[in-house]
CSV table of C-alpha atoms in Angstrom, one decimal:
chain,number,residue,atom,x,y,z
O,1,UNK,CA,113.8,-111.1,-101.0
O,2,UNK,CA,113.2,-113.1,-104.1
O,3,UNK,CA,109.6,-114.3,-104.1
O,4,UNK,CA,109.4,-118.1,-104.4
O,5,UNK,CA,106.4,-120.3,-105.0
O,6,UNK,CA,105.4,-120.4,-101.4
O,7,UNK,CA,105.4,-116.6,-101.1
O,8,UNK,CA,103.2,-116.4,-104.2
O,9,UNK,CA,100.8,-118.9,-102.5
O,10,UNK,CA,100.6,-116.8,-99.4
O,11,UNK,CA,99.8,-113.7,-101.4
O,12,UNK,CA,97.2,-115.6,-103.5
O,13,UNK,CA,95.6,-116.9,-100.3
O,14,UNK,CA,95.4,-113.4,-98.8
O,15,UNK,CA,93.6,-112.2,-102.0
O,16,UNK,CA,91.3,-115.2,-102.1
O,17,UNK,CA,90.3,-114.7,-98.4
O,18,UNK,CA,89.8,-111.0,-99.0
O,19,UNK,CA,87.2,-111.8,-101.6
O,20,UNK,CA,85.2,-113.7,-99.1
O,21,UNK,CA,85.8,-111.7,-95.9
O,22,UNK,CA,86.2,-107.9,-95.2
O,23,UNK,CA,89.2,-108.5,-93.0
O,24,UNK,CA,92.0,-111.0,-93.4
O,25,UNK,CA,94.0,-112.4,-90.4
O,26,UNK,CA,96.9,-114.7,-90.2
O,27,UNK,CA,94.6,-117.5,-89.0
O,28,UNK,CA,92.7,-117.2,-92.2
O,29,UNK,CA,95.9,-117.9,-94.2
O,30,UNK,CA,96.6,-120.9,-91.9
O,31,UNK,CA,93.1,-122.2,-92.7
O,32,UNK,CA,93.3,-121.5,-96.4
O,33,UNK,CA,96.7,-123.1,-96.9
O,34,UNK,CA,96.7,-125.7,-94.2
O,35,UNK,CA,100.1,-124.6,-92.9
O,36,UNK,CA,101.1,-124.3,-89.2
O,37,UNK,CA,100.7,-121.1,-87.3
O,38,UNK,CA,104.4,-120.6,-86.8
O,39,UNK,CA,105.2,-121.2,-90.5
O,40,UNK,CA,102.6,-118.7,-91.5
O,41,UNK,CA,103.8,-116.2,-89.0
O,42,UNK,CA,107.4,-116.4,-90.3
O,43,UNK,CA,106.3,-116.2,-93.9
O,44,UNK,CA,104.1,-113.2,-93.3
O,45,UNK,CA,106.9,-111.4,-91.5
O,46,UNK,CA,109.2,-111.9,-94.5
O,47,UNK,CA,106.4,-110.7,-96.9
O,48,UNK,CA,105.9,-107.6,-94.7
O,49,UNK,CA,109.6,-106.9,-94.6
O,50,UNK,CA,109.9,-107.3,-98.3
O,51,UNK,CA,107.0,-104.9,-99.0
O,52,UNK,CA,104.4,-107.3,-100.3
O,53,UNK,CA,101.9,-106.9,-97.3
O,54,UNK,CA,101.2,-104.6,-94.5
O,55,UNK,CA,99.8,-105.6,-91.1
O,56,UNK,CA,97.7,-102.9,-89.4
O,57,UNK,CA,97.2,-102.2,-85.7
O,58,UNK,CA,94.3,-104.7,-85.6
O,59,UNK,CA,96.5,-107.5,-87.2
O,60,UNK,CA,94.6,-107.3,-90.5
O,61,UNK,CA,96.6,-108.3,-93.5
O,62,UNK,CA,96.7,-106.0,-96.5
O,63,UNK,CA,98.3,-106.5,-99.9
O,64,UNK,CA,100.5,-103.6,-101.0
O,65,UNK,CA,100.4,-102.7,-104.6
O,66,UNK,CA,103.5,-104.9,-105.1
O,67,UNK,CA,101.8,-107.8,-103.4
O,68,UNK,CA,98.5,-107.2,-105.2
O,69,UNK,CA,100.3,-107.4,-108.6
O,70,UNK,CA,101.8,-110.8,-107.7
O,71,UNK,CA,98.5,-112.1,-106.1
O,72,UNK,CA,96.4,-111.1,-109.1
O,73,UNK,CA,98.9,-112.7,-111.6
O,74,UNK,CA,98.9,-116.0,-109.7
O,75,UNK,CA,95.2,-116.1,-109.0
O,76,UNK,CA,94.3,-115.3,-112.6
O,77,UNK,CA,96.6,-118.2,-113.7
O,78,UNK,CA,95.0,-120.5,-111.1
O,79,UNK,CA,91.4,-119.7,-112.2
O,80,UNK,CA,92.1,-120.1,-116.0
O,81,UNK,CA,94.3,-123.2,-115.6
O,82,UNK,CA,91.6,-124.8,-113.4
O,83,UNK,CA,88.9,-124.0,-116.0
O,84,UNK,CA,91.0,-125.4,-118.9
O,85,UNK,CA,91.7,-128.6,-117.0
O,86,UNK,CA,88.0,-129.0,-116.1
O,87,UNK,CA,87.1,-128.4,-119.8
O,88,UNK,CA,89.5,-131.2,-120.7
O,89,UNK,CA,87.7,-133.6,-118.4
O,90,UNK,CA,89.8,-133.4,-115.3
O,91,UNK,CA,87.7,-133.6,-112.1
O,92,UNK,CA,87.5,-130.4,-110.1
O,93,UNK,CA,89.7,-131.5,-107.2
O,94,UNK,CA,92.6,-132.6,-109.4
O,95,UNK,CA,92.1,-129.6,-111.7
O,96,UNK,CA,92.5,-127.3,-108.6
O,97,UNK,CA,95.6,-129.1,-107.3
O,98,UNK,CA,97.3,-129.3,-110.8
O,99,UNK,CA,96.5,-125.7,-111.5
O,100,UNK,CA,98.2,-124.7,-108.3
O,101,UNK,CA,101.3,-126.6,-109.4
O,102,UNK,CA,101.3,-125.2,-112.9
O,103,UNK,CA,100.6,-121.5,-112.1
O,104,UNK,CA,104.1,-120.9,-110.8
O,105,UNK,CA,106.2,-122.6,-113.3
O,106,UNK,CA,105.0,-121.3,-116.7
O,107,UNK,CA,107.1,-118.8,-118.6
O,108,UNK,CA,105.4,-115.6,-119.5
O,109,UNK,CA,105.5,-116.6,-123.2
O,110,UNK,CA,103.8,-119.9,-122.5
O,111,UNK,CA,101.3,-118.2,-120.1
O,112,UNK,CA,100.4,-115.6,-122.7
O,113,UNK,CA,99.8,-118.2,-125.3
O,114,UNK,CA,97.6,-120.2,-123.0
O,115,UNK,CA,95.7,-117.1,-121.9
O,116,UNK,CA,95.2,-116.0,-125.5
O,117,UNK,CA,93.9,-119.5,-126.5
O,118,UNK,CA,91.6,-119.5,-123.4
O,119,UNK,CA,90.1,-116.1,-124.3
O,120,UNK,CA,89.6,-117.0,-127.9
O,121,UNK,CA,88.3,-120.5,-127.5
O,122,UNK,CA,87.2,-121.5,-124.0
O,123,UNK,CA,86.1,-118.5,-122.0
O,124,UNK,CA,82.4,-119.2,-121.3
């Protein structure tokens, strides 16, 4: 399965919830993303079948190494882009929304340039 933007969002959501809670359930992803339970169930099944997550006997969601790599990449982009936009004067709510849109569509070359600039000039 090729991972599309929505799949990246699910993986990022699992990572974000796991930073706040010791156990992640499907309902946590529903609440994090605001999607319907059936949509989340279908997406999680596809992510499991593609090796991005595992679901244990207690229905806890776990990122595999493959899933963690994607989630970390997207979450790092999200945090840095949000911070840059806020530094540029964008309000937090819009910075969050816009970062979510941008994080998926940047080429690696553009992302690496943005990250380098951020580290050298804005990280504080």
